[in-house]
Amino acid sequence: MSEEYDQHEASVVGACIQDNGAYWKVAGTINSGDFASRFLAETWDAITQVANRGDAFDVVSLSEEFPLPLATLARLTMDTPGSANAVSYTH
């Protein structure tokens, strides 16, 4: 990734991509304005749009529907330790 991200912010987004159910655990507590990184904010908005439609999402579907680079999404997801701590990443 060319841009440096806050580890907690990146982990929230990565956790939600890894486990779509994690999105619903944190969606009520954060929004795209909470992210310092424009890329993470845009990714969060994309995830929110897809989740609110009731559709599943992953790195491929997000990169196909939105102007988000597949390689960066994949790296973000791979760098996330897991989705179990998604809620704690929001603090």
PDB file of C-alpha atoms in Angstrom:
ATOM      1  CA  MET A   1       0.000   0.000   0.000  1.00  0.00           C
ATOM      2  CA  SER A   2       1.409   3.346  -0.909  1.00  0.00           C
ATOM      3  CA  GLU A   3      -0.462   5.267   1.777  1.00  0.00           C
ATOM      4  CA  GLU A   4       0.130   4.706   5.473  1.00  0.00           C
ATOM      5  CA  TYR A   5      -3.010   3.869   7.442  1.00  0.00           C
ATOM      6  CA  ASP A   6      -3.865   3.948  11.099  1.00  0.00           C
ATOM      7  CA  GLN A   7      -3.663   0.290  12.100  1.00  0.00           C
ATOM      8  CA  HIS A   8      -6.966   0.345  13.978  1.00  0.00           C
ATOM      9  CA  GLU A   9      -8.828   2.084  11.176  1.00  0.00           C
ATOM     10  CA  ALA A  10      -7.425  -0.301   8.581  1.00  0.00           C
ATOM     11  CA  SER A  11      -8.244  -3.281  10.783  1.00  0.00           C
ATOM     12  CA  VAL A  12     -11.894  -2.233  11.120  1.00  0.00           C
ATOM     13  CA  VAL A  13     -12.284  -2.075   7.344  1.00  0.00           C
ATOM     14  CA  GLY A  14     -10.269  -5.246   6.752  1.00  0.00           C
ATOM     15  CA  ALA A  15     -12.257  -7.141   9.394  1.00  0.00           C
ATOM     16  CA  CYS A  16     -15.534  -6.191   7.754  1.00  0.00           C
ATOM     17  CA  ILE A  17     -14.293  -7.352   4.368  1.00  0.00           C
ATOM     18  CA  GLN A  18     -13.099 -10.633   5.886  1.00  0.00           C
ATOM     19  CA  ASP A  19     -16.381 -11.203   7.732  1.00  0.00           C
ATOM     20  CA  ASN A  20     -19.382  -9.255   6.461  1.00  0.00           C
ATOM     21  CA  GLY A  21     -21.165  -9.873   9.778  1.00  0.00           C
ATOM     22  CA  ALA A  22     -18.524  -7.769  11.521  1.00  0.00           C
ATOM     23  CA  TYR A  23     -19.872  -4.757   9.620  1.00  0.00           C
ATOM     24  CA  TRP A  24     -23.168  -4.918  11.499  1.00  0.00           C
ATOM     25  CA  LYS A  25     -21.323  -5.073  14.822  1.00  0.00           C
ATOM     26  CA  VAL A  26     -19.593  -1.736  14.197  1.00  0.00           C
ATOM     27  CA  ALA A  27     -21.819   0.088  11.695  1.00  0.00           C
ATOM     28  CA  GLY A  28     -23.756   1.983  14.344  1.00  0.00           C
ATOM     29  CA  THR A  29     -20.643   3.326  16.027  1.00  0.00           C
ATOM     30  CA  ILE A  30     -18.568   4.662  13.131  1.00  0.00           C
ATOM     31  CA  ASN A  31     -18.997   6.350   9.774  1.00  0.00           C
ATOM     32  CA  SER A  32     -16.703   7.359   6.941  1.00  0.00           C
ATOM     33  CA  GLY A  33     -15.969  10.701   8.595  1.00  0.00           C
ATOM     34  CA  ASP A  34     -14.176   8.834  11.385  1.00  0.00           C
ATOM     35  CA  PHE A  35     -11.387   7.702   9.051  1.00  0.00           C
ATOM     36  CA  ALA A  36      -8.301   9.867   8.591  1.00  0.00           C
ATOM     37  CA  SER A  37      -7.482   8.123   5.316  1.00  0.00           C
ATOM     38  CA  ARG A  38      -9.516   9.073   2.262  1.00  0.00           C
ATOM     39  CA  PHE A  39      -9.099   5.556   0.861  1.00  0.00           C
ATOM     40  CA  LEU A  40     -10.440   3.949   4.048  1.00  0.00           C
ATOM     41  CA  ALA A  41     -13.340   6.422   4.171  1.00  0.00           C
ATOM     42  CA  GLU A  42     -14.233   5.673   0.539  1.00  0.00           C
ATOM     43  CA  THR A  43     -13.952   1.943   1.182  1.00  0.00           C
ATOM     44  CA  TRP A  44     -16.190   2.275   4.250  1.00  0.00           C
ATOM     45  CA  ASP A  45     -18.800   4.142   2.180  1.00  0.00           C
ATOM     46  CA  ALA A  46     -18.690   1.398  -0.459  1.00  0.00           C
ATOM     47  CA  ILE A  47     -19.078  -1.335   2.160  1.00  0.00           C
ATOM     48  CA  THR A  48     -21.997   0.558   3.703  1.00  0.00           C
ATOM     49  CA  GLN A  49     -23.781   0.888   0.356  1.00  0.00           C
ATOM     50  CA  VAL A  50     -23.422  -2.812  -0.409  1.00  0.00           C
ATOM     51  CA  ALA A  51     -24.324  -3.941   3.110  1.00  0.00           C
ATOM     52  CA  ASN A  52     -27.416  -1.725   3.184  1.00  0.00           C
ATOM     53  CA  ARG A  53     -28.601  -3.412  -0.026  1.00  0.00           C
ATOM     54  CA  GLY A  54     -28.270  -6.725   1.770  1.00  0.00           C
ATOM     55  CA  ASP A  55     -25.539  -7.947  -0.566  1.00  0.00           C
ATOM     56  CA  ALA A  56     -22.370  -9.749   0.440  1.00  0.00           C
ATOM     57  CA  PHE A  57     -19.053  -8.085  -0.363  1.00  0.00           C
ATOM     58  CA  ASP A  58     -15.404  -8.988  -0.742  1.00  0.00           C
ATOM     59  CA  VAL A  59     -12.339  -7.410  -2.309  1.00  0.00           C
ATOM     60  CA  VAL A  60     -13.342  -8.453  -5.822  1.00  0.00           C
ATOM     61  CA  SER A  61     -16.945  -7.254  -5.674  1.00  0.00           C
ATOM     62  CA  LEU A  62     -15.936  -3.948  -4.076  1.00  0.00           C
ATOM     63  CA  SER A  63     -13.244  -3.284  -6.677  1.00  0.00           C
ATOM     64  CA  GLU A  64     -15.591  -4.165  -9.532  1.00  0.00           C
ATOM     65  CA  GLU A  65     -18.428  -1.926  -8.367  1.00  0.00           C
ATOM     66  CA  PHE A  66     -16.461   1.020  -6.995  1.00  0.00           C
ATOM     67  CA  PRO A  67     -13.250   2.785  -8.065  1.00  0.00           C
ATOM     68  CA  LEU A  68     -11.207   0.944  -5.423  1.00  0.00           C
ATOM     69  CA  PRO A  69      -7.956  -0.804  -6.394  1.00  0.00           C
ATOM     70  CA  LEU A  70      -8.167  -4.571  -5.986  1.00  0.00           C
ATOM     71  CA  ALA A  71      -4.528  -4.962  -4.945  1.00  0.00           C
ATOM     72  CA  THR A  72      -4.866  -2.371  -2.182  1.00  0.00           C
ATOM     73  CA  LEU A  73      -8.079  -3.934  -0.878  1.00  0.00           C
ATOM     74  CA  ALA A  74      -6.473  -7.376  -0.917  1.00  0.00           C
ATOM     75  CA  ARG A  75      -3.427  -6.114   0.955  1.00  0.00           C
ATOM     76  CA  LEU A  76      -5.602  -4.325   3.505  1.00  0.00           C
ATOM     77  CA  THR A  77      -7.569  -7.507   4.124  1.00  0.00           C
ATOM     78  CA  MET A  78      -4.462  -9.709   4.338  1.00  0.00           C
ATOM     79  CA  ASP A  79      -2.862  -7.313   6.830  1.00  0.00           C
ATOM     80  CA  THR A  80      -5.872  -7.538   9.170  1.00  0.00           C
ATOM     81  CA  PRO A  81      -5.258 -10.081  11.936  1.00  0.00           C
ATOM     82  CA  GLY A  82      -8.895 -11.221  11.966  1.00  0.00           C
ATOM     83  CA  SER A  83     -12.456 -10.089  12.401  1.00  0.00           C
ATOM     84  CA  ALA A  84     -13.005 -11.251  15.990  1.00  0.00           C
ATOM     85  CA  ASN A  85     -11.813  -7.915  17.399  1.00  0.00           C
ATOM     86  CA  ALA A  86     -13.604  -5.625  14.958  1.00  0.00           C
ATOM     87  CA  VAL A  87     -15.493  -3.847  17.731  1.00  0.00           C
ATOM     88  CA  SER A  88     -12.357  -3.199  19.762  1.00  0.00           C
ATOM     89  CA  TYR A  89     -10.619  -1.783  16.669  1.00  0.00           C
ATOM     90  CA  THR A  90     -13.193   1.062  16.646  1.00  0.00           C
ATOM     91  CA  HIS A  91     -11.956   2.470  19.981  1.00  0.00           C
TER      92      HIS A  91
END
